[in-house]
Amino acid sequence: MKRGKKLYEGKAKIIYSTNSKNLAIQYFKDDATAFNNQKKSKIDGKGVLNNRISEHILENLNQIGIKTHLVKRLNMREQVIKLVEIIPIEFIIRNIASGSIIKRLGIEEGTVLKSPLIEYCLKNDKLGDPLIAEEHIYTFDWATKKEIEKVKKMIFRINDFMIGMFRGVGIKLVDFKLEFGRIKVNGKKEIILADEISPDTCRLWDALTEKKLDKDRFRKNLGGLIPAYTEVAKKLGILHEQSNIDSANITNLSTFKRKNKK
Ligand code: UDP
């Protein structure tokens, strides 16, 4: 597969065209951003870990019948994905209160919600991805009722699966963000999951100590982001054989690459 021109550059990823019109290459950068791009940094090795963790989770979802954009991982930083027509909504799923909801509604951090809660945000960086009601989606034709019903079913299934998967390795799934897109299969429109799932897009707490193992380490200046993401990868069984891809070596590898580029 040949990497073509850059189609889109986001905060943590770049999408390139390929020689197939329905496929793209997704490149995971090391850039970290928070608070609507006001806090920025580069964290060596983050992209490599997110690529592996996201591949692992999306492959598992594929195995339980959830269709996703992932075709295959190409290398340390790239995946082949299906190009979709993205639904311009960020779907937030919460199991435990943390992040924006605790500030917005005055809920105590760590409150276990009586059932998973879906929130909708408009995908618009200029407006800071504002929270919207489901009705806004229909008023402005961002998606149809039928599509949202399908998406909600997928979200609850993904959430149930992921809660169990993380629970089994001693991690609490607090909340996460998903995006979905439309593709045409034999002339029929289908909705598929079109997003990474990684510690950049989930809140993950150690089940015993409640230590944060996600991007809150960057948002809240807690440090130790790479060791935390590595811990998630190891707990999921991704890095076991490749003991040489531990956090130190990921850092060495990216430093090595940068040095050799000069
Ligand atoms: N999230 C994300 N991208 C966004 C906004 C949120 O991946 O643009 C994730 C975030 O990592 C967390 C969940 O969605 O796991 C809920 O985020 P929240 O609404 O609390 O927003 P935050 O204050 O973290 O930006």
Coordinates of C-alpha atoms and ligand atoms in Angstrom, one line a residue:
M1 CA 0.0 0.0 0.0
K2 CA 1.4 3.4 -1.1
R3 CA 1.0 6.5 1.1
G4 CA -0.3 9.4 -1.0
K5 CA -1.0 13.0 -0.1
K6 CA -2.1 14.3 3.2
L7 CA -5.9 14.5 3.4
Y8 CA -6.3 15.8 6.9
E9 CA -4.2 16.6 9.9
G10 CA -5.8 16.4 13.3
K11 CA -4.5 17.0 16.8
A12 CA -3.0 13.5 17.3
K13 CA -3.3 11.9 13.8
I14 CA -2.7 12.5 10.1
I15 CA -4.8 10.9 7.4
Y16 CA -3.1 10.2 4.0
S17 CA -4.7 9.0 0.8
T18 CA -3.7 5.7 -0.7
N19 CA -3.8 4.1 -4.2
S20 CA -7.2 2.7 -3.2
K21 CA -10.0 5.3 -3.2
N22 CA -11.9 3.8 -0.3
L23 CA -8.8 3.3 2.0
A24 CA -6.6 5.7 3.9
I25 CA -3.5 5.5 6.0
Q26 CA -3.8 6.8 9.6
Y27 CA -0.6 8.0 11.2
F28 CA -0.4 8.4 15.0
K29 CA 1.6 11.4 16.0
D30 CA 3.2 12.0 19.4
D31 CA 1.4 15.4 19.9
A32 CA -0.8 15.8 22.9
T33 CA -3.3 18.6 23.2
A34 CA -5.9 19.5 25.8
F35 CA -8.4 22.2 26.7
N36 CA -9.4 22.9 23.1
N37 CA -5.7 23.1 21.9
Q38 CA -4.6 25.6 24.6
K39 CA -2.2 23.1 26.2
K40 CA 0.1 21.4 23.7
S41 CA 3.1 19.1 24.0
K42 CA 5.0 16.3 22.2
I43 CA 5.3 13.1 24.1
D44 CA 7.8 10.7 22.5
G45 CA 6.3 7.3 22.0
K46 CA 2.6 8.1 22.6
G47 CA 1.6 7.5 19.0
V48 CA 3.3 4.1 18.9
L49 CA 1.4 3.0 22.1
N50 CA -2.0 4.4 20.9
N51 CA -1.6 2.7 17.5
R52 CA -1.1 -0.7 19.3
I53 CA -3.7 -0.2 21.9
S54 CA -6.3 1.0 19.4
E55 CA -5.6 -1.8 17.0
H56 CA -6.0 -4.3 19.9
I57 CA -9.4 -2.9 21.0
L58 CA -10.8 -2.5 17.5
E59 CA -9.8 -6.0 16.5
N60 CA -11.6 -7.3 19.6
L61 CA -14.7 -5.3 18.7
N62 CA -14.6 -6.7 15.1
Q63 CA -14.6 -10.1 16.7
I64 CA -17.9 -9.4 18.5
G65 CA -19.5 -8.1 15.3
I66 CA -18.9 -4.4 15.7
K67 CA -17.9 -3.0 12.3
T68 CA -15.0 -0.6 12.5
H69 CA -12.8 1.4 10.1
L70 CA -9.7 -0.6 10.9
V71 CA -8.3 -2.8 8.1
K72 CA -4.9 -3.6 9.5
R73 CA -1.9 -2.1 11.3
L74 CA 0.9 -1.4 8.9
N75 CA 3.8 -0.5 11.2
M76 CA 4.6 1.1 14.6
R77 CA 2.7 4.3 13.7
E78 CA 0.4 3.6 10.8
Q79 CA -2.9 1.7 10.2
V80 CA -4.9 1.2 7.0
I81 CA -8.4 2.4 7.6
K82 CA -11.6 2.7 5.6
L83 CA -12.5 6.2 4.5
V84 CA -15.9 7.2 5.8
E85 CA -18.3 10.1 5.6
I86 CA -17.9 11.2 9.2
I87 CA -21.0 12.0 11.4
P88 CA -19.9 15.3 12.9
I89 CA -20.7 14.3 16.5
E90 CA -18.4 13.2 19.3
F91 CA -20.3 10.6 21.4
I92 CA -19.2 10.6 25.0
I93 CA -20.0 7.6 27.1
R94 CA -19.8 7.8 30.9
N95 CA -19.8 5.1 33.5
I96 CA -18.3 7.1 36.4
A97 CA -18.4 10.9 36.7
S98 CA -15.1 12.7 35.9
G99 CA -13.9 15.5 33.6
S100 CA -16.3 18.0 32.2
I101 CA -19.5 16.6 33.7
I102 CA -18.2 17.1 37.3
K103 CA -17.6 20.8 36.6
R104 CA -20.7 21.3 34.5
L105 CA -23.2 19.7 36.9
G106 CA -21.3 19.8 40.2
I107 CA -21.2 16.0 40.5
E108 CA -18.6 14.5 42.8
E109 CA -15.7 12.9 40.9
G110 CA -15.9 9.1 41.0
T111 CA -19.7 8.9 41.4
V112 CA -20.8 5.7 39.7
L113 CA -23.6 6.5 37.4
K114 CA -26.7 4.3 37.8
S115 CA -26.5 3.5 34.1
P116 CA -24.2 4.5 31.3
L117 CA -24.8 8.0 30.1
I118 CA -24.3 9.2 26.4
E119 CA -23.6 12.8 25.8
Y120 CA -23.3 14.5 22.4
C121 CA -20.8 17.1 21.3
L122 CA -20.7 18.9 17.9
K123 CA -17.3 18.2 16.3
N124 CA -16.2 21.8 15.8
D125 CA -12.8 22.9 17.1
K126 CA -13.6 26.6 16.5
L127 CA -16.6 26.3 18.8
G128 CA -14.7 24.1 21.3
D129 CA -16.9 21.0 20.5
P130 CA -20.0 22.2 22.3
L131 CA -22.3 19.9 24.2
I132 CA -25.6 19.5 22.3
A133 CA -28.9 17.8 22.8
E134 CA -30.0 14.8 20.7
E135 CA -32.7 17.0 19.1
H136 CA -30.0 19.3 17.7
I137 CA -28.8 16.4 15.6
Y138 CA -32.2 16.1 13.9
T139 CA -32.9 19.8 13.6
F140 CA -29.6 20.4 11.8
D141 CA -29.6 17.1 9.8
W142 CA -26.3 15.9 11.2
A143 CA -27.7 12.4 11.3
T144 CA -31.0 10.7 11.0
K145 CA -33.0 9.2 13.9
K146 CA -32.4 5.7 12.5
E147 CA -28.7 6.3 12.4
I148 CA -28.6 7.6 16.0
E149 CA -30.6 4.6 17.2
K150 CA -28.1 2.3 15.5
V151 CA -25.1 4.3 16.9
K152 CA -26.6 4.1 20.4
K153 CA -27.0 0.3 20.2
M154 CA -23.4 0.1 19.0
I155 CA -22.2 2.4 21.8
F156 CA -23.8 0.4 24.6
R157 CA -22.5 -2.9 23.2
I158 CA -18.9 -1.4 22.9
N159 CA -19.2 0.0 26.4
D160 CA -20.3 -3.3 27.9
F161 CA -17.6 -5.2 26.1
M162 CA -14.9 -2.7 27.0
I163 CA -16.0 -2.5 30.7
G164 CA -15.5 -6.3 30.9
M165 CA -12.3 -6.3 29.0
F166 CA -10.7 -3.6 31.2
R167 CA -12.2 -5.0 34.4
G168 CA -10.5 -8.3 33.6
V169 CA -7.1 -6.7 33.7
G170 CA -7.7 -4.5 36.8
I171 CA -8.8 -1.3 35.1
K172 CA -12.0 0.8 35.5
L173 CA -13.4 2.3 32.3
V174 CA -14.6 5.7 33.5
D175 CA -15.6 7.3 30.2
F176 CA -14.6 7.5 26.6
K177 CA -15.3 9.2 23.2
L178 CA -16.4 7.6 20.0
E179 CA -17.0 8.8 16.4
F180 CA -18.9 7.0 13.7
G181 CA -19.0 7.3 9.9
R182 CA -21.0 6.1 6.9
I183 CA -19.7 3.8 4.2
K184 CA -21.4 2.3 1.2
V185 CA -21.4 -1.5 1.0
N186 CA -23.0 -3.0 -2.1
G187 CA -24.8 0.3 -2.6
K188 CA -26.2 0.3 0.9
K189 CA -25.2 2.8 3.6
E190 CA -23.7 1.3 6.7
I191 CA -22.6 2.9 10.0
I192 CA -19.2 1.9 11.3
L193 CA -17.0 2.9 14.2
A194 CA -14.5 5.4 12.8
D195 CA -12.2 6.4 15.6
E196 CA -9.2 5.3 17.7
I197 CA -9.9 3.9 21.1
S198 CA -6.9 4.6 23.3
P199 CA -5.9 6.2 26.6
D200 CA -6.0 9.5 24.7
T201 CA -9.8 9.0 24.3
C202 CA -10.7 7.0 27.4
R203 CA -10.5 7.7 31.1
L204 CA -8.9 4.5 32.7
W205 CA -8.3 4.1 36.4
D206 CA -6.4 1.4 38.1
A207 CA -9.2 -0.7 39.8
L208 CA -7.4 -0.9 43.1
T209 CA -5.6 2.4 43.5
E210 CA -7.7 4.6 41.1
K211 CA -4.4 5.8 39.6
K212 CA -5.1 7.6 36.3
L213 CA -3.7 5.7 33.4
D214 CA -4.9 8.0 30.6
K215 CA -4.5 11.5 29.1
D216 CA -5.5 13.1 32.4
R217 CA -1.8 12.6 33.3
F218 CA -1.1 15.3 30.7
R219 CA -4.2 17.4 31.3
K220 CA -3.5 17.6 35.0
N221 CA 0.3 17.7 34.8
L222 CA 0.7 14.4 36.7
G223 CA 3.6 13.2 34.6
G224 CA 4.3 9.6 33.8
L225 CA 2.1 9.4 30.7
I226 CA 4.2 6.9 28.8
P227 CA 4.6 4.5 31.8
A228 CA 0.8 4.7 32.3
Y229 CA 0.0 4.0 28.7
T230 CA 2.6 1.2 28.7
E231 CA 1.0 -0.3 31.8
V232 CA -2.4 -0.3 29.9
A233 CA -0.8 -2.0 26.9
K234 CA 1.0 -4.6 29.1
K235 CA -2.2 -5.3 31.1
L236 CA -4.1 -5.9 27.8
G237 CA -1.4 -8.4 26.9
I238 CA -0.2 -6.3 23.9
L239 CA 3.5 -5.8 24.8
H240 CA 4.2 -9.1 26.6
E241 CA 6.5 -10.8 24.0
Q242 CA 8.0 -7.6 22.8
S243 CA 9.7 -6.7 26.1
N244 CA 12.0 -4.5 24.0
I245 CA 9.0 -2.2 23.3
D246 CA 8.9 -0.9 26.8
S247 CA 8.6 2.7 27.7
A248 CA 12.3 3.3 27.7
N249 CA 12.8 1.8 24.3
I250 CA 9.9 3.6 22.8
T251 CA 11.5 6.9 23.9
N252 CA 14.9 5.7 22.6
L253 CA 13.3 4.7 19.3
S254 CA 11.7 8.0 18.6
T255 CA 14.8 9.9 19.7
F256 CA 16.8 7.7 17.4
K257 CA 14.5 8.4 14.5
R258 CA 14.6 12.1 15.1
K259 CA 18.4 12.1 15.4
N260 CA 18.7 10.2 12.1
K261 CA 16.4 12.5 10.3
K262 CA 18.7 15.4 10.9
Ligands
UDP1 N1 -12.6 13.1 24.8 C1 -11.9 12.9 23.7 N2 -11.8 13.9 22.8 C2 -12.5 15.1 23.0 C3 -13.2 15.3 24.2 C4 -13.3 14.2 25.1 O1 -11.3 11.9 23.5 O2 -12.4 16.0 22.1 C5 -12.7 12.0 25.8 C6 -11.9 12.2 27.1 O3 -10.6 11.7 27.0 C7 -12.7 11.5 28.1 C8 -14.2 11.6 27.6 O4 -14.1 11.8 26.2 O5 -12.3 10.2 28.2 C9 -15.0 12.6 28.3 O6 -14.4 13.9 28.2 P1 -14.9 15.2 28.9 O7 -16.2 15.5 28.4 O8 -14.8 15.0 30.4 O9 -14.0 16.3 28.4 P2 -12.5 16.8 28.8 O10 -12.8 17.7 30.0 O11 -11.8 15.6 29.2 O12 -12.0 17.4 27.6

